[in-house]
mmCIF file of C-alpha atoms in Angstrom:
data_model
loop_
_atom_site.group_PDB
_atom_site.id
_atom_site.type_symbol
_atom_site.label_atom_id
_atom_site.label_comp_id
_atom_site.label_asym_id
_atom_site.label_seq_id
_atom_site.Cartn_x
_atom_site.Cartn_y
_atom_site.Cartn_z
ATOM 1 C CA UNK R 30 -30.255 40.480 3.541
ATOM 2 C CA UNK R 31 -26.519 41.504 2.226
ATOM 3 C CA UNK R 32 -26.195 42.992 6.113
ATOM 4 C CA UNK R 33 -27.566 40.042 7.410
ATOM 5 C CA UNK R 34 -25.176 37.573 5.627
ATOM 6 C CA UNK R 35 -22.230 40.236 6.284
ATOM 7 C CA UNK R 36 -22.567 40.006 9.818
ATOM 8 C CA UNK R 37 -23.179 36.414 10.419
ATOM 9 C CA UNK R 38 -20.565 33.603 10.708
ATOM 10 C CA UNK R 39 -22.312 31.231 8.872
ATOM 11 C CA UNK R 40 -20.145 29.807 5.864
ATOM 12 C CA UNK R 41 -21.677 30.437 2.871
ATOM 13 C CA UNK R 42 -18.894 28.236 0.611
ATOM 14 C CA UNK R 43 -19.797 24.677 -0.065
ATOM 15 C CA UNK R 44 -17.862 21.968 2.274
ATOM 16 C CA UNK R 45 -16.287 19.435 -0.345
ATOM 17 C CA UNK R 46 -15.504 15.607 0.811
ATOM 18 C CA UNK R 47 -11.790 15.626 2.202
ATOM 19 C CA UNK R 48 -12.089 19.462 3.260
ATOM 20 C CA UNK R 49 -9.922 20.125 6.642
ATOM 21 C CA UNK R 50 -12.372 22.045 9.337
ATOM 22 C CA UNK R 51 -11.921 23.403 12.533
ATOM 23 C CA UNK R 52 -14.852 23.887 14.880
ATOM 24 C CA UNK R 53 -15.474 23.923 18.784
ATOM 25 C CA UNK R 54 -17.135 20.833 20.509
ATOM 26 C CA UNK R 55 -20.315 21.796 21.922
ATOM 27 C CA UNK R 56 -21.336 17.787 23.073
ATOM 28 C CA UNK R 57 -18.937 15.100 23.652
ATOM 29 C CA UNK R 58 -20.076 11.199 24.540
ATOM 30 C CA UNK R 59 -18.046 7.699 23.508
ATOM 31 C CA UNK R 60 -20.961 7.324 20.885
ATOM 32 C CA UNK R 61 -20.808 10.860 19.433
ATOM 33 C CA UNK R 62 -19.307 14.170 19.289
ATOM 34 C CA UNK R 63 -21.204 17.823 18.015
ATOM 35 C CA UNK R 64 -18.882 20.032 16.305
ATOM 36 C CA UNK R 65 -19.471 23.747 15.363
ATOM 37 C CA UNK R 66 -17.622 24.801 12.601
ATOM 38 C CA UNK R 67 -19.657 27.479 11.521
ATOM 39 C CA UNK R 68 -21.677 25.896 8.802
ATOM 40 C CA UNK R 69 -26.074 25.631 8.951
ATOM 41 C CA UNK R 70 -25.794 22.798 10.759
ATOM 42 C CA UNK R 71 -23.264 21.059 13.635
ATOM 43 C CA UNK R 72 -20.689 18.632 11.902
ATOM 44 C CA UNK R 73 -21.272 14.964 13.946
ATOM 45 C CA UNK R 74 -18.311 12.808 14.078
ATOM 46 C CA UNK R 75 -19.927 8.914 15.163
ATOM 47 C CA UNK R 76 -19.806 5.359 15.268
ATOM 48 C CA UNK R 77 -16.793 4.105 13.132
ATOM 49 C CA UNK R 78 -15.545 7.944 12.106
ATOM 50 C CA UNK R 79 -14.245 8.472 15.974
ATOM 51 C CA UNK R 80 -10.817 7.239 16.727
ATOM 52 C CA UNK R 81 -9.778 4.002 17.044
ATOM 53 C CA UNK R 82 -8.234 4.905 20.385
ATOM 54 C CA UNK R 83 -10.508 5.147 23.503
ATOM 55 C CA UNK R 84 -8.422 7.560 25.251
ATOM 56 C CA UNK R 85 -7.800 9.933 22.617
ATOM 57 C CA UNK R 86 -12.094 10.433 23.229
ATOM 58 C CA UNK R 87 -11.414 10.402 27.211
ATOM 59 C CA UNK R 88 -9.241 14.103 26.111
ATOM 60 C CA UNK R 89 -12.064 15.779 23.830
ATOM 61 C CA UNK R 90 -14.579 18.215 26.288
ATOM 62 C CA UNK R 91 -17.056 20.407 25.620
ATOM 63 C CA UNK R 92 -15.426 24.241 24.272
ATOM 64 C CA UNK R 93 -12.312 22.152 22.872
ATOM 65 C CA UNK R 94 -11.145 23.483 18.939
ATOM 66 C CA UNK R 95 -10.504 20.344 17.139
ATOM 67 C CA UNK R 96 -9.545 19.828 13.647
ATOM 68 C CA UNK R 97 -11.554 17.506 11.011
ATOM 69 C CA UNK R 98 -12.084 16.467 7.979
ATOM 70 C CA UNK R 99 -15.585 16.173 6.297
ATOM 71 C CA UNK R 100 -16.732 12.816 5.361
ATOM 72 C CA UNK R 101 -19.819 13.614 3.223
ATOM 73 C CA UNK R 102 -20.975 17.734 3.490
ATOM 74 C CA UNK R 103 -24.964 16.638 4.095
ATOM 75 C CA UNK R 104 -26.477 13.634 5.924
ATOM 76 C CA UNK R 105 -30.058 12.551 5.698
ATOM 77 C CA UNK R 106 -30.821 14.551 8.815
ATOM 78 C CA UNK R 107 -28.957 17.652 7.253
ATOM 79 C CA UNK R 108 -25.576 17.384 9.046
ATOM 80 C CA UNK R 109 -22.180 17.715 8.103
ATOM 81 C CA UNK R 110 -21.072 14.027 8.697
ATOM 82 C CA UNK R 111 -17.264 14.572 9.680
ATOM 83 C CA UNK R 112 -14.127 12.183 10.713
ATOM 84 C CA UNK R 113 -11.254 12.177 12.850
ATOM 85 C CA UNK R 114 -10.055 8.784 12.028
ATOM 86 C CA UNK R 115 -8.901 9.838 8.684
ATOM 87 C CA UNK R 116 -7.042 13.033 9.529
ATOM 88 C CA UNK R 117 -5.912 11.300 12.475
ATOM 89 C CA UNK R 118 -4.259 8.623 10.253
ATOM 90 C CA UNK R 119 -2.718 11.870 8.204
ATOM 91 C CA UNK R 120 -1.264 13.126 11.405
ATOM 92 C CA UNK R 121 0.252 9.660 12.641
ATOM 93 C CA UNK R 122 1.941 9.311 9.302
ATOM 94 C CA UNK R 123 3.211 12.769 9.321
ATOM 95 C CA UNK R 124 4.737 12.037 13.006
ATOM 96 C CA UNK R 125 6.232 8.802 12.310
ATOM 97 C CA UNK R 126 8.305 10.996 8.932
ATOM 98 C CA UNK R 127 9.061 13.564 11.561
ATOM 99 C CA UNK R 128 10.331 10.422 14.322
ATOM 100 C CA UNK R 129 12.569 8.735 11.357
ATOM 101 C CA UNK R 130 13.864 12.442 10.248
ATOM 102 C CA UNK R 131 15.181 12.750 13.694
ATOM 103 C CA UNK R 132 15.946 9.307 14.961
ATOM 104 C CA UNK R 133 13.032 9.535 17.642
ATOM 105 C CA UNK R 134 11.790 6.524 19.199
ATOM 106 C CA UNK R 135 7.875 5.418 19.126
ATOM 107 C CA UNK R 136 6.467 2.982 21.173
ATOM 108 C CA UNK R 137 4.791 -0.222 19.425
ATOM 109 C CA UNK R 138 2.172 -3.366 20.177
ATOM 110 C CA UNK R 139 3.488 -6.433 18.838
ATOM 111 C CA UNK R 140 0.302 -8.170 16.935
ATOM 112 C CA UNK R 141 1.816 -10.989 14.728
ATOM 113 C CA UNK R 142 4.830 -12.689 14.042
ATOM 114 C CA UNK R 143 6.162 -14.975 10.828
ATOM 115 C CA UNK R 144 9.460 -16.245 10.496
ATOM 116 C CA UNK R 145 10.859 -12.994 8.903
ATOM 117 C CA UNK R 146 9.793 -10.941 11.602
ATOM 118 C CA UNK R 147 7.271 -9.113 13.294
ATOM 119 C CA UNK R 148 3.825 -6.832 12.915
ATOM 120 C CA UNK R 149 3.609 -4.128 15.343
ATOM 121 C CA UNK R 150 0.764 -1.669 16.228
ATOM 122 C CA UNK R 151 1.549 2.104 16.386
ATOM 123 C CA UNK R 152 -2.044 4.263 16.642
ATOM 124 C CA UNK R 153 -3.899 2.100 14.518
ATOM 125 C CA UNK R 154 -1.128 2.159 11.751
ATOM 126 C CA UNK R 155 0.784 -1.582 11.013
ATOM 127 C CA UNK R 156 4.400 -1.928 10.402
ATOM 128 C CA UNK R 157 6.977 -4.630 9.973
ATOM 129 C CA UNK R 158 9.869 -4.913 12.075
ATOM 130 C CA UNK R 159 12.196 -7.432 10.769
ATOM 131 C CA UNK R 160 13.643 -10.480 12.727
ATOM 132 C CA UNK R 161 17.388 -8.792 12.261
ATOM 133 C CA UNK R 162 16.465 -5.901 14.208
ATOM 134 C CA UNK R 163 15.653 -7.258 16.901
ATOM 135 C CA UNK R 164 17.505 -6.544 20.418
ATOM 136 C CA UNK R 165 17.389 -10.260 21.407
ATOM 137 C CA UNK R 166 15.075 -12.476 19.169
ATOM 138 C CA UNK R 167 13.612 -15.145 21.141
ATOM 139 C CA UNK R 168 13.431 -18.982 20.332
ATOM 140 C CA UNK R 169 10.107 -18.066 19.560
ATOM 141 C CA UNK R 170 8.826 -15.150 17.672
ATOM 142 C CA UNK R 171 5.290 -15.689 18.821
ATOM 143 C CA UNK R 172 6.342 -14.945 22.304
ATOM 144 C CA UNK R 173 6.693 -11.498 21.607
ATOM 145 C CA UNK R 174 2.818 -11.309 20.371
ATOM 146 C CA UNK R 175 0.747 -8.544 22.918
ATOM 147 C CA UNK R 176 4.681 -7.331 24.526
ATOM 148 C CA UNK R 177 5.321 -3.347 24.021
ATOM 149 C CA UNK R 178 8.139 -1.957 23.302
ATOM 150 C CA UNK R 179 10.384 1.425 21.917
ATOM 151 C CA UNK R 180 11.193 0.834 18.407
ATOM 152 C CA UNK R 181 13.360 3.876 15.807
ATOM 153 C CA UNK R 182 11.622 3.874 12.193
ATOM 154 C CA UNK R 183 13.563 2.858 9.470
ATOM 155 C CA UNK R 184 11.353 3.604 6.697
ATOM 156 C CA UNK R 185 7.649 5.226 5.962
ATOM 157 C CA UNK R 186 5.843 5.058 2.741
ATOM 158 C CA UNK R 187 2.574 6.741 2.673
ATOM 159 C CA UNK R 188 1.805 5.798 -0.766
ATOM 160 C CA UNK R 189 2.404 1.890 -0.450
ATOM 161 C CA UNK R 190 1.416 1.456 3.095
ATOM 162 C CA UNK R 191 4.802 0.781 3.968
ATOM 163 C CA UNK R 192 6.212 1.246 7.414
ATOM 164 C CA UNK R 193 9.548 -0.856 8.635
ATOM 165 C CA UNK R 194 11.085 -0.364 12.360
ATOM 166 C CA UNK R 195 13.926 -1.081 14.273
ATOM 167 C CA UNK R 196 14.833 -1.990 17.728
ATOM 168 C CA UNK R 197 18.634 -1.958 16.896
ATOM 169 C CA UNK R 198 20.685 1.321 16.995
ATOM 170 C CA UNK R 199 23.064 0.780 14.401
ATOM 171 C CA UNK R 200 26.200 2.779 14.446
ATOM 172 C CA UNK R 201 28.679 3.766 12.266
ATOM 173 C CA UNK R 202 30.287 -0.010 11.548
ATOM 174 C CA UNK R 203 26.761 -1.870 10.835
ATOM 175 C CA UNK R 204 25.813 0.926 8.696
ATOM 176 C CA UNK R 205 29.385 0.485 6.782
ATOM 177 C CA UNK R 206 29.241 -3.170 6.525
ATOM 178 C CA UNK R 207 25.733 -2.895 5.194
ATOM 179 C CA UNK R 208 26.862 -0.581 2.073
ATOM 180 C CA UNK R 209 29.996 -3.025 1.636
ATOM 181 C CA UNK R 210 27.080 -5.629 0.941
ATOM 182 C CA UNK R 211 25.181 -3.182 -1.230
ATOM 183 C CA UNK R 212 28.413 -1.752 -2.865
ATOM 184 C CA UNK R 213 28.619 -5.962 -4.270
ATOM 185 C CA UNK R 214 25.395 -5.564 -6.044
ATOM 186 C CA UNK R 215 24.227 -3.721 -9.010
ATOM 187 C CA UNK R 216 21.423 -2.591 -10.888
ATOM 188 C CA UNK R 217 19.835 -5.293 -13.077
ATOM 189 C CA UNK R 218 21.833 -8.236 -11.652
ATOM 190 C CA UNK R 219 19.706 -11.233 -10.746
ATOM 191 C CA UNK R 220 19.979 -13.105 -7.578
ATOM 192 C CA UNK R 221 18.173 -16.235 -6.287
ATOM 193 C CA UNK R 222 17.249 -15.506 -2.862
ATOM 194 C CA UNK R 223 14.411 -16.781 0.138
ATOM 195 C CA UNK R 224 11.436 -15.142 1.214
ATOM 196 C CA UNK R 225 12.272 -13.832 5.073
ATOM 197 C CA UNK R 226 9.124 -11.781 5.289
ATOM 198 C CA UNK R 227 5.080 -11.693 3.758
ATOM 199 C CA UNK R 228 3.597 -8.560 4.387
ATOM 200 C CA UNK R 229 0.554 -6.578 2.529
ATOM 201 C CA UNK R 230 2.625 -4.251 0.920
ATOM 202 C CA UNK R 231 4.912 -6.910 -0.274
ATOM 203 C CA UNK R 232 7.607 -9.165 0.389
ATOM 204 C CA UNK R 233 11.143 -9.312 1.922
ATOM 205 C CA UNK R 234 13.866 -11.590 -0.078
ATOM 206 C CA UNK R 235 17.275 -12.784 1.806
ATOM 207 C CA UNK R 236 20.484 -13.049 -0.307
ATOM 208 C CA UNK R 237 23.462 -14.785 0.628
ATOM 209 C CA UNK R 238 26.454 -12.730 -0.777
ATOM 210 C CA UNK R 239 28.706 -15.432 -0.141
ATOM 211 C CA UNK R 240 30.341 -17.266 -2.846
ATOM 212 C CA UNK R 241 28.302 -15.746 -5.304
ATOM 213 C CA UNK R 242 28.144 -12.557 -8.250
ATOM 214 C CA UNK R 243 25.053 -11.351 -9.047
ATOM 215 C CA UNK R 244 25.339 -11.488 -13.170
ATOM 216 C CA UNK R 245 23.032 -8.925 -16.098
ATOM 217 C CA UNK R 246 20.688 -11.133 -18.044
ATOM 218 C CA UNK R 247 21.546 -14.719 -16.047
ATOM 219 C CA UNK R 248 20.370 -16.139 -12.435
ATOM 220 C CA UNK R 249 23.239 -16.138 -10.079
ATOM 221 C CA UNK R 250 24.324 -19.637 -9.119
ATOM 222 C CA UNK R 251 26.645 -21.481 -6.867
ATOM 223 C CA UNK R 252 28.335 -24.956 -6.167
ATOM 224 C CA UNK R 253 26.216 -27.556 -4.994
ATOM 225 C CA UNK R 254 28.234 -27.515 -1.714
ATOM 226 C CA UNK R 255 27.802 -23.875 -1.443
ATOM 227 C CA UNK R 256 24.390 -23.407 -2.373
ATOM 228 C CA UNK R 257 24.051 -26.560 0.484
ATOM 229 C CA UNK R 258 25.655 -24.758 2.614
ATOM 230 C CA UNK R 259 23.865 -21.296 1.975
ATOM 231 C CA UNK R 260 20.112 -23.095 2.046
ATOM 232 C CA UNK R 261 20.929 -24.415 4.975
ATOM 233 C CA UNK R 262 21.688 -20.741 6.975
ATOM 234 C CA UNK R 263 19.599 -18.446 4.548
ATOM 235 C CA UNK R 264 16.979 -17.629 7.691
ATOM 236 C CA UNK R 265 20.207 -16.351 10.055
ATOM 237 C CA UNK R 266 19.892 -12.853 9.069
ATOM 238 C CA UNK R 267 23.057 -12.237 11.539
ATOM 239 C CA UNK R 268 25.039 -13.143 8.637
ATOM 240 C CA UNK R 269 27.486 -10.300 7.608
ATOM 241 C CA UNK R 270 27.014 -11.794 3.692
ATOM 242 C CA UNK R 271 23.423 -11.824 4.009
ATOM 243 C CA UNK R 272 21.623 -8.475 2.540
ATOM 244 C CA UNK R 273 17.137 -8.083 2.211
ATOM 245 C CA UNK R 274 15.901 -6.165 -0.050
ATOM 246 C CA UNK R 275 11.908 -5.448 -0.776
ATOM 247 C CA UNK R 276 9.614 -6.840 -3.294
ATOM 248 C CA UNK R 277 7.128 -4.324 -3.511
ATOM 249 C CA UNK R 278 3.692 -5.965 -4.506
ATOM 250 C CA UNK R 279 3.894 -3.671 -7.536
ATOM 251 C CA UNK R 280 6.996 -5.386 -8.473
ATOM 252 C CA UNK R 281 5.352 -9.072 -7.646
ATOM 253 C CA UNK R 282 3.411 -9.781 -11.489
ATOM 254 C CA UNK R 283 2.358 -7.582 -14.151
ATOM 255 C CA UNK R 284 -0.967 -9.128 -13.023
ATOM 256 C CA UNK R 285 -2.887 -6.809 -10.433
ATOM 257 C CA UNK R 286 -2.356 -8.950 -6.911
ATOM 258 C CA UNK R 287 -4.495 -8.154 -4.383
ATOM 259 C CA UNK R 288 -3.027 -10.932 -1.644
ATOM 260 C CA UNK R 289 0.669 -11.564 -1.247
ATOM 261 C CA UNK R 290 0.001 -14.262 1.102
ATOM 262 C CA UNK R 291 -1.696 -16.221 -1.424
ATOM 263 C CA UNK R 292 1.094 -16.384 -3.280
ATOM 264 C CA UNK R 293 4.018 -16.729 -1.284
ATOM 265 C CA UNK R 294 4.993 -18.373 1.876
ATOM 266 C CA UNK R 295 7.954 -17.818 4.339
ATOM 267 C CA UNK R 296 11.055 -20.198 3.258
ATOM 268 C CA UNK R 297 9.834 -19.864 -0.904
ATOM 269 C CA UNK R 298 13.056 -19.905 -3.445
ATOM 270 C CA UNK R 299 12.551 -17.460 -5.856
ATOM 271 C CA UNK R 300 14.716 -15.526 -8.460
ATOM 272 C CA UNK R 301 14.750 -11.731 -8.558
ATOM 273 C CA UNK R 302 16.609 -8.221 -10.398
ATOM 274 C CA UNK R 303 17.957 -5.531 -8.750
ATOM 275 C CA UNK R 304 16.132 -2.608 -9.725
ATOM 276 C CA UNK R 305 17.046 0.410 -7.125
ATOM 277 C CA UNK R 306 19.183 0.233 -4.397
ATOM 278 C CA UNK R 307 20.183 3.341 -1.667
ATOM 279 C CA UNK R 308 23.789 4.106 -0.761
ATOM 280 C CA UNK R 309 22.669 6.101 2.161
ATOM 281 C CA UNK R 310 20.260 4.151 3.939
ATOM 282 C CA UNK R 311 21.226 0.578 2.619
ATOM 283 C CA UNK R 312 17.861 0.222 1.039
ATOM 284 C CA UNK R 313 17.424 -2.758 -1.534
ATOM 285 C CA UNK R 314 14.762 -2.880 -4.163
ATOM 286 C CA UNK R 315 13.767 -6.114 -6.055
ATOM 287 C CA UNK R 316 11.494 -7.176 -8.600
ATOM 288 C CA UNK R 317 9.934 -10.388 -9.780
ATOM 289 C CA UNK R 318 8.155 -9.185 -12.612
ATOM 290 C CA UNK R 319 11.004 -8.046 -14.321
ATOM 291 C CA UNK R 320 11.854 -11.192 -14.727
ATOM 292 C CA UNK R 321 8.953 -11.910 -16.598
ATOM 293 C CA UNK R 322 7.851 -11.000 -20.064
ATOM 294 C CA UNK R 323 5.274 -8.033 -19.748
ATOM 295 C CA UNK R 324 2.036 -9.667 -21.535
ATOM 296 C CA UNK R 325 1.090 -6.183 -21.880
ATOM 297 C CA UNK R 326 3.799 -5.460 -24.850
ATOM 298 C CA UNK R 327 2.611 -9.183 -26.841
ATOM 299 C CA UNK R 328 -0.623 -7.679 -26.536
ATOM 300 C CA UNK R 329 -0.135 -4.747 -28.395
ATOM 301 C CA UNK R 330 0.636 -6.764 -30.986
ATOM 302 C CA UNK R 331 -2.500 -7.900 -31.145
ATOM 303 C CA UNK R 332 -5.452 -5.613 -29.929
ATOM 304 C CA UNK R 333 -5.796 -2.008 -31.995
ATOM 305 C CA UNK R 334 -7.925 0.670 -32.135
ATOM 306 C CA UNK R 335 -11.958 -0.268 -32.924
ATOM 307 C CA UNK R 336 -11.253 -3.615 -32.932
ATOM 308 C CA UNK R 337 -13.941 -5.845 -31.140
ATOM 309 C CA UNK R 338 -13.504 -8.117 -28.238
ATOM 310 C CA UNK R 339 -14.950 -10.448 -25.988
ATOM 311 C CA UNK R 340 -13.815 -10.139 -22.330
ATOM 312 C CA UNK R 341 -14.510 -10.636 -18.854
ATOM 313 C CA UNK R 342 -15.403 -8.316 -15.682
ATOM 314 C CA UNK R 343 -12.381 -8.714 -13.078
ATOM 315 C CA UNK R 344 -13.227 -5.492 -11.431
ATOM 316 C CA UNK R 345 -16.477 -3.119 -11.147
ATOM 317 C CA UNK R 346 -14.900 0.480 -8.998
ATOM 318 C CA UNK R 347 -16.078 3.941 -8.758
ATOM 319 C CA UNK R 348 -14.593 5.403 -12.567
ATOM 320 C CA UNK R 349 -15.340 2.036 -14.831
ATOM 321 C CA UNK R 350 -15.263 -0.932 -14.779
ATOM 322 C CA UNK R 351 -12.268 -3.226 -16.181
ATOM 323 C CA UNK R 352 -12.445 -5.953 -18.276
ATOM 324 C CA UNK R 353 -9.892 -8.872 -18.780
ATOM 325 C CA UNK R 354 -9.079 -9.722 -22.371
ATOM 326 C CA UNK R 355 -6.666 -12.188 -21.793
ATOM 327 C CA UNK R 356 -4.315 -13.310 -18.389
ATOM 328 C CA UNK R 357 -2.400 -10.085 -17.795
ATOM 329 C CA UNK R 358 -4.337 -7.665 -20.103
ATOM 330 C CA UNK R 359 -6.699 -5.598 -19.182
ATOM 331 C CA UNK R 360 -9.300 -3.148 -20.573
ATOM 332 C CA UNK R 361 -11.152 -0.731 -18.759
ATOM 333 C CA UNK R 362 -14.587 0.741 -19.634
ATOM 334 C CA UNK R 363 -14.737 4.471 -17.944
ATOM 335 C CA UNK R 364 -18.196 5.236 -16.179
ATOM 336 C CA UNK R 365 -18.924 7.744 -19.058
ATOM 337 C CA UNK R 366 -18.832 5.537 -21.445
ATOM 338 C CA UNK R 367 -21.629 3.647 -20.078
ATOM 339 C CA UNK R 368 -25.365 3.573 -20.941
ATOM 340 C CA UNK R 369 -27.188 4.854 -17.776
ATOM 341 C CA UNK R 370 -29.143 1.661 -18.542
ATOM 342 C CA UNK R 371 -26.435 -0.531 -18.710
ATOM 343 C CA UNK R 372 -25.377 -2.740 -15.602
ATOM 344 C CA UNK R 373 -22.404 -4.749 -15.273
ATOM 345 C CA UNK R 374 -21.411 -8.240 -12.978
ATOM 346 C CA UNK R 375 -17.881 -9.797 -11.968
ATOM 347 C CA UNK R 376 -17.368 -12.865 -14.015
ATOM 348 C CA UNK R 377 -19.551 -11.249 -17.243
ATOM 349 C CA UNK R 378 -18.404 -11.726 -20.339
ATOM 350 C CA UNK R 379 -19.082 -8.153 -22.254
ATOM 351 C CA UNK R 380 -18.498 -7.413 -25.743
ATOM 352 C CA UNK R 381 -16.598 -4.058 -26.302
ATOM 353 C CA UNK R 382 -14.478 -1.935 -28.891
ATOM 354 C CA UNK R 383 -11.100 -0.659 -28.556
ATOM 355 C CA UNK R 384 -11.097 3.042 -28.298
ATOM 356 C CA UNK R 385 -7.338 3.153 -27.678
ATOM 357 C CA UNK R 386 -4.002 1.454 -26.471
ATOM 358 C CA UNK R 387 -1.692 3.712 -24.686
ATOM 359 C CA UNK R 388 1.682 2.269 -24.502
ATOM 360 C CA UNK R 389 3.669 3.987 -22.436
ATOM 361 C CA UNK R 390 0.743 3.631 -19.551
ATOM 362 C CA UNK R 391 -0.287 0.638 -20.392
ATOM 363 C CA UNK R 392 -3.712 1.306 -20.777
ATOM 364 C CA UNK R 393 -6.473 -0.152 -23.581
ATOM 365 C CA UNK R 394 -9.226 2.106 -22.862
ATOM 366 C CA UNK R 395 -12.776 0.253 -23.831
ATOM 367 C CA UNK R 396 -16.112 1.063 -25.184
ATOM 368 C CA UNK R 397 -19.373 -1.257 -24.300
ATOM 369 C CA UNK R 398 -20.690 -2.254 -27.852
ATOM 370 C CA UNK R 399 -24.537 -1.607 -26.811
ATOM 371 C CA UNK R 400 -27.008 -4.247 -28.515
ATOM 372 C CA UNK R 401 -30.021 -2.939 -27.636
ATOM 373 C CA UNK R 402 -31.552 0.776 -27.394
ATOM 374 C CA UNK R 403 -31.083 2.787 -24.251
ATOM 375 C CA UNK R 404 -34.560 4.168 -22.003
ATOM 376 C CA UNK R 405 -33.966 7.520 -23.478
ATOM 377 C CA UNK R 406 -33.417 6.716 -27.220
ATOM 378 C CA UNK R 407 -36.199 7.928 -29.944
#
């Protein structure tokens, strides 16, 4: 048996979820593709798992090496369920880091348009390009919606979902003027500013520079004639005084938000700190939440360890389930902690004990205060 397994190619190790394979395509159809990869059984990449793109299917034949990425290591029918939508999403990230690293171009699908800017298509993968950038902006940004064009990228964020392109090639004197701008502001100065931009990852504020001085621990303000005057031209983001800068929706409320276009709408007035900014690549970082006070710290004050308390179910994922004590705080209940017998419902109101607050993380970690005796107990 030891010479059997020697001399055979089959791969003994266990595939894990999210393990990279590559394997030779032995049948290849729109609905389906057969991949050997040297496991018991052929790895079957279907339905939803194949690329979004049609003719990236059209290139795949019979005898072709392809690389994958298993999905779950054992279907019902014994096969190694595998996707190429997933690494393929790696590898378009990955290319679009390599494209900004060396000032390539891409080309782009527009598929929306607000007043800020625009959304554009690349492989699947959304990003904004902002109304600034633009070559020649038309009367009408809708007009641009289903047009194609070559677009530079400005920024890519894995992490946040965050992709930003450009259809300008800005030279040495926009990219000086820019960092004049920047070189005005500094960290922790406040700003009141206009929402240019709502995307999922966050959204873009405009600042007018002009006649006013960002100022630690105040709102900056400015005459009634200027602040006319500025309201009136905030949208023009031609203006050499005007600077954007990114709320991130991590940066929004100390609240979890889950839709920024729920909250916010193109044109809003709203107040905001300078957190980080980027001397190099003229990159502004804002924050709403900072301007807030962070219920989380008032709450220490007030929760402890094995105190019990009466909350609600906000959220119900894989490792627990989390449980609002009060607007802005919550608790979460890890899976181990509960009761094989034990269920749980969004909206519920559950009755639990403080195991521990964590500070620094801003965690209050929860145990289920069980009222009745699980399956299992004698």
């Amino acid at each position: 048996m030891a010479d059997l397994l020697a001399s055979s190619t089959y791969i003994s190790s266990a595939l894990k979820r999210g393990q990279e394979v590559t394997g030779k395509v032995v049948l290849a159809t729109p609905q389906e593709i057969l991949v050997d990869i040297g496991a018991k059984s052929e790895g079957i990449i279907a339905g939803k798992e194949l690329p979004l793109s049609k003719d990236e299917i059209s290139k795949i034949s019979i005898g072709d090496n392809i690389e994958a990425m298993v999905l779950y290591p054992e279907n019902d029918a014994g096969q190694v369920v595998l996707t190429l939508r997933r690494l393929s999403g790696e590898n378009r990230w990955k290319e679009l880091e390599s494209k900004m690293k060396d000032g390539d171009e891409v080309e782009v699908s527009v598929v929306e348009a607000n007043r800020g800017g625009i959304i554009c298509d690349f492989a699947g993968l959304r990003g904004f390009l902002p109304a600034s950038q633009l070559l020649k902006a038309p009367t009408k940004l809708e007009d641009l919606i289903g047009k194609s064009f070559s677009v530079r990228v400005l920024e890519v964020d894995r992490a946040s979902n965050r992709l930003i392109f450009s259809q300008k090639h800005p030279g040495k004197k926009d990219l000086d003027e820019l960092l004049k701008l920047l070189a005005q502001i500094k960290i922790s100065d406040k700003y009141s500013g206009v929402v240019s931009a709502i995307l999922p990852f966050g959204i873009f504020v405009e600042i007018n520079l002009k006649g006013i001085t960002g100022s630690k621990g105040s709102t900056s303000t400015t005459s009634s004639e200027e602040k006319a005057r500025d309201t009136s031209d905030t949208l023009d983001s031609r203006g050499t005084s005007k600077i954007e800068g990114l709320v991130h929706i991590s940066e929004i409320s100390w609240e979890k938000v889950d839709e920024v276009g729920r909250l916010f709408k193109v044109g809003d007035k709203v107040d905001v700190v300078v957190i980080a900014k980027d001397t190099t690549t003229g990159r502004l970082n804002l924050s709403l939440k900072q301007l807030q006070e962070d219920p989380f710290v008032k709450a220490t004050e007030k929760y402890s360890k094995d105190q019990k308390v009466i909350g609600k179910v906000s959220r119900i994922t894989p490792f627990g389930v989390f449980v609002t004590l009060e607007e802005g705080v919550e608790g979460l209940i890890h899976i181990s902690k509960i009761p094989p017998n034990v269920s749980y419902k969004d909206g519920e109101k559950v009755e639990c004990e403080i195991e521990s607050v964590d500070i620094p993380s801003r965690k209050i970690a929860l145990v289920p205060l069980v009222t009745e005796k699980p399956v299992l107990y004698r």
